[in-house]
PDB file of C-alpha atoms in Angstrom:
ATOM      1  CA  UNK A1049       0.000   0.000   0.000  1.00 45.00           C
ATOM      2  CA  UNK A1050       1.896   3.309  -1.071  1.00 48.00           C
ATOM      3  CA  UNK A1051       0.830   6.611   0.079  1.00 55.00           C
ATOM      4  CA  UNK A1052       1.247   9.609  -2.219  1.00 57.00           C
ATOM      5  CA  UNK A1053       1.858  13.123  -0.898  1.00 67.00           C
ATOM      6  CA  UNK A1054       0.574  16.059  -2.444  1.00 83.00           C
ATOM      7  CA  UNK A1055       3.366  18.296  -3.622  1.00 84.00           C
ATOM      8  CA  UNK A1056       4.772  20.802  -2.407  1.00 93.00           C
ATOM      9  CA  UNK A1057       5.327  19.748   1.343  1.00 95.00           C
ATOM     10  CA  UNK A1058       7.595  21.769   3.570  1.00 94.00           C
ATOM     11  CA  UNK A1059       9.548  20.448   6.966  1.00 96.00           C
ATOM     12  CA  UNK A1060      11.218  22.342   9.517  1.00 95.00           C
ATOM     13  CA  UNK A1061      14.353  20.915  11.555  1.00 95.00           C
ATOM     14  CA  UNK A1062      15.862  22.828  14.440  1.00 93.00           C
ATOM     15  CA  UNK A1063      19.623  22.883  13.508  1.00 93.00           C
ATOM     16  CA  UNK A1064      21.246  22.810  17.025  1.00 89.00           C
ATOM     17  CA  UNK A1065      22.742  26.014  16.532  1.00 87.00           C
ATOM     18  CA  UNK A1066      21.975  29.528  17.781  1.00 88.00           C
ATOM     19  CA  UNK A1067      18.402  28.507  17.809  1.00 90.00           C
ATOM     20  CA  UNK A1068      18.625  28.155  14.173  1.00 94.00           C
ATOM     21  CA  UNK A1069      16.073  26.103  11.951  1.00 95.00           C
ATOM     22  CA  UNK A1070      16.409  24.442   8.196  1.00 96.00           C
ATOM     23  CA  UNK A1071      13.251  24.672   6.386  1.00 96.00           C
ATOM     24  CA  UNK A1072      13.248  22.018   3.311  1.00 96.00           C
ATOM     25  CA  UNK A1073      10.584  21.743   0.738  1.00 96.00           C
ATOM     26  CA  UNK A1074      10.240  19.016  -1.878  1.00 96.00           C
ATOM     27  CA  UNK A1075       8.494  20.123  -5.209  1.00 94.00           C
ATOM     28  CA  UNK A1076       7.959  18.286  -8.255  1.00 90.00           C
ATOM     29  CA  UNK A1077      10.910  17.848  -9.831  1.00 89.00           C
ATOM     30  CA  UNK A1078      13.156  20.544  -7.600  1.00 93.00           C
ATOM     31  CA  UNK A1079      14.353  21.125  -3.939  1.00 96.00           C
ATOM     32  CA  UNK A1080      14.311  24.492  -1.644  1.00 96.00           C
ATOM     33  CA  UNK A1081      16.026  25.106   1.887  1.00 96.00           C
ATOM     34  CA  UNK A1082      15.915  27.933   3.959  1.00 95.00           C
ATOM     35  CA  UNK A1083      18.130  28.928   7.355  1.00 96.00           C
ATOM     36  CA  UNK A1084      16.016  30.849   9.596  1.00 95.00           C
ATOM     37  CA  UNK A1085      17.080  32.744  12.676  1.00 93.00           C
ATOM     38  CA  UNK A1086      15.383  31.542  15.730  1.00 87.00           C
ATOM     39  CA  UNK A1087      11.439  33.299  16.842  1.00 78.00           C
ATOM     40  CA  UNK A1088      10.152  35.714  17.571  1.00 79.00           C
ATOM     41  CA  UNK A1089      12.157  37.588  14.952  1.00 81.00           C
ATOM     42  CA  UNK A1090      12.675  34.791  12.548  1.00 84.00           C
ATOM     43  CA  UNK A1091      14.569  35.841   9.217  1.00 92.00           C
ATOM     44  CA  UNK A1092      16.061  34.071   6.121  1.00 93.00           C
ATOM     45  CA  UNK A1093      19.249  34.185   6.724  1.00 94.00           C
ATOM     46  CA  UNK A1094      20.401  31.529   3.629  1.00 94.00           C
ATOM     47  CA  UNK A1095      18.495  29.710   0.685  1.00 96.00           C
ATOM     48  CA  UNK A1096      18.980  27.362  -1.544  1.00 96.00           C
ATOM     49  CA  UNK A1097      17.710  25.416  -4.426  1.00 95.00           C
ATOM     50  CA  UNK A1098      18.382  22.404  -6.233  1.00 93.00           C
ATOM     51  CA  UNK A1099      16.983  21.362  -9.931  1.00 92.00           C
ATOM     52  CA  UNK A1100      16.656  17.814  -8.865  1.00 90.00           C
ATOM     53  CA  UNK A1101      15.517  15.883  -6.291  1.00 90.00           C
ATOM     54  CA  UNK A1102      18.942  15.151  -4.601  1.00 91.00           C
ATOM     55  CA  UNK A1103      20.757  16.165  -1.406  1.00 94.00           C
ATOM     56  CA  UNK A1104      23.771  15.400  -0.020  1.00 93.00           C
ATOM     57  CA  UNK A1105      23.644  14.469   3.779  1.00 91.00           C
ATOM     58  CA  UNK A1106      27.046  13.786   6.226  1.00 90.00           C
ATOM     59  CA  UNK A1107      26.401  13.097   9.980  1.00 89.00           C
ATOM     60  CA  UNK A1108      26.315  17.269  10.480  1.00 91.00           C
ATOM     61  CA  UNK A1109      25.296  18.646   7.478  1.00 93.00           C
ATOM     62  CA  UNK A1110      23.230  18.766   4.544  1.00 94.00           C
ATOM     63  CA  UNK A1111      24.050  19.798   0.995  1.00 94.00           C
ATOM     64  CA  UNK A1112      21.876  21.082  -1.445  1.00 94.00           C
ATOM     65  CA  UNK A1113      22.531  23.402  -4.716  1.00 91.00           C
ATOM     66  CA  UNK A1114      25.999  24.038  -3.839  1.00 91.00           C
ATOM     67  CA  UNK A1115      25.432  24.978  -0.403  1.00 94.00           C
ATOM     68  CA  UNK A1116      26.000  23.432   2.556  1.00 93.00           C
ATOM     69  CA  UNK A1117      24.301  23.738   6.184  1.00 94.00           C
ATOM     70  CA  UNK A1118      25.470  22.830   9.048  1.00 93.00           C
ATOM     71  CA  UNK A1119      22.863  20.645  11.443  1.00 94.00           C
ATOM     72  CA  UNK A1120      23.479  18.509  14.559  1.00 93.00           C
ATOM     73  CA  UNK A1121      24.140  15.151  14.219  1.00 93.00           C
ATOM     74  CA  UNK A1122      19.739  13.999  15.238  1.00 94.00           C
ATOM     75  CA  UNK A1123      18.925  16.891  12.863  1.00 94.00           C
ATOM     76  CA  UNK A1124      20.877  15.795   9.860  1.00 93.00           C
ATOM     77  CA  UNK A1125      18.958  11.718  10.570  1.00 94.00           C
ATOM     78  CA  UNK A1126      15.744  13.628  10.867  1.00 95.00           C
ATOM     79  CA  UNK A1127      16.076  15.518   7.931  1.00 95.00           C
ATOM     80  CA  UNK A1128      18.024  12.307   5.796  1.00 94.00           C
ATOM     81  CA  UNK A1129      14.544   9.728   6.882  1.00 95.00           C
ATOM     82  CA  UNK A1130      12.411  13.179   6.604  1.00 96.00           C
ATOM     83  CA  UNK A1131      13.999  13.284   2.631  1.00 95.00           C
ATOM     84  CA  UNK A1132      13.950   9.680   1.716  1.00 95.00           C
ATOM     85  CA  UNK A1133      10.245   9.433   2.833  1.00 95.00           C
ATOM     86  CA  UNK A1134       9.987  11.799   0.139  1.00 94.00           C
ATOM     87  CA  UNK A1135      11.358  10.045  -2.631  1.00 94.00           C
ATOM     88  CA  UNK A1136      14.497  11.955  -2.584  1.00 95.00           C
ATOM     89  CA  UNK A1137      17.796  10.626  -3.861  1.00 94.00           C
ATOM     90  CA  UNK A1138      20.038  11.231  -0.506  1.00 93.00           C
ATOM     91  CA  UNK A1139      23.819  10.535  -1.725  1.00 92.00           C
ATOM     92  CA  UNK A1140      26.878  10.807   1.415  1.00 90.00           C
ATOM     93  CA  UNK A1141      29.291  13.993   1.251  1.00 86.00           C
ATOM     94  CA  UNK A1142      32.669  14.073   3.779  1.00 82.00           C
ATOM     95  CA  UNK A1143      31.564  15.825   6.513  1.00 72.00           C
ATOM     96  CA  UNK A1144      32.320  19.380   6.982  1.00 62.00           C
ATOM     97  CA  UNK A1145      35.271  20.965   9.069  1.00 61.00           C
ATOM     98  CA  UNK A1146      33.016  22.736  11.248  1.00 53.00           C
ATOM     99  CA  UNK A1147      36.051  25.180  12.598  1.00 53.00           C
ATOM    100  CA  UNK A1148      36.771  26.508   9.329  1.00 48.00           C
ATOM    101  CA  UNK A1149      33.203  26.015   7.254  1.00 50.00           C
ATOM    102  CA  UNK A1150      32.572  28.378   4.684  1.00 52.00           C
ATOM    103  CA  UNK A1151      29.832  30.714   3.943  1.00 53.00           C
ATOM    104  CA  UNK A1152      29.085  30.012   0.745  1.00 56.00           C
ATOM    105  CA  UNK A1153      25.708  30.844  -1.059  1.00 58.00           C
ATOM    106  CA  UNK A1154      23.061  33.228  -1.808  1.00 60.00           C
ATOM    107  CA  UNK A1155      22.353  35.191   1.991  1.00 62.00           C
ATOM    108  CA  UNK A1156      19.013  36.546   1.981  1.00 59.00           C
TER     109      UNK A1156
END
């Protein structure tokens, strides 16, 4: 018995940092993320978007349209079982050197 999910559906996941949370959203066909600052004054802080339907996931981080954000380790397995219910193709990436991440991307 399969279940099928009316697209677009959206998921928030607290990041474990600075009260930070990743907002992911799985159209048709394409990916978005969001980093929000934490309530009451939450703002988009960084976005991306991917073309397809894959993400990269490491133990503290997920990667999507060339950027990458940083989650704690229950976070990133929320967000990895959150994505493959989905149907989203979740591929491994090394996992980021959280002392000297970069800040790459669009900010908001």
């Amino acid at each position: 018995m399969s279940m099928t999910t009316a697209l677009p559906v959206e998921q928030q996941f607290a990041t474990g940092h600075q009260g930070e949370s990743l907002v992911l959203m799985v159209c048709q066909g394409w990916l978005w993320a969001g980093l929000y600052t934490a309530a009451p004054r939450e703002t988009l802080l960084q976005v991306a978007a991917s073309a397809s339907r894959s993400v990269g996931v490491s133990h503290h981080s997920l990667a999507l349209g060339g950027i990458t954000f940083p989650l704690n380790r229950l976070a990133a397995q929320a967000a990895h079982r959150w994505l493959d219910r989905q149907g989203v193709r979740i591929r491994s990436i090394p996992p980021i050197n959280r002392a000297t991440r970069s800040t790459r991307g669009v900010r908001a």
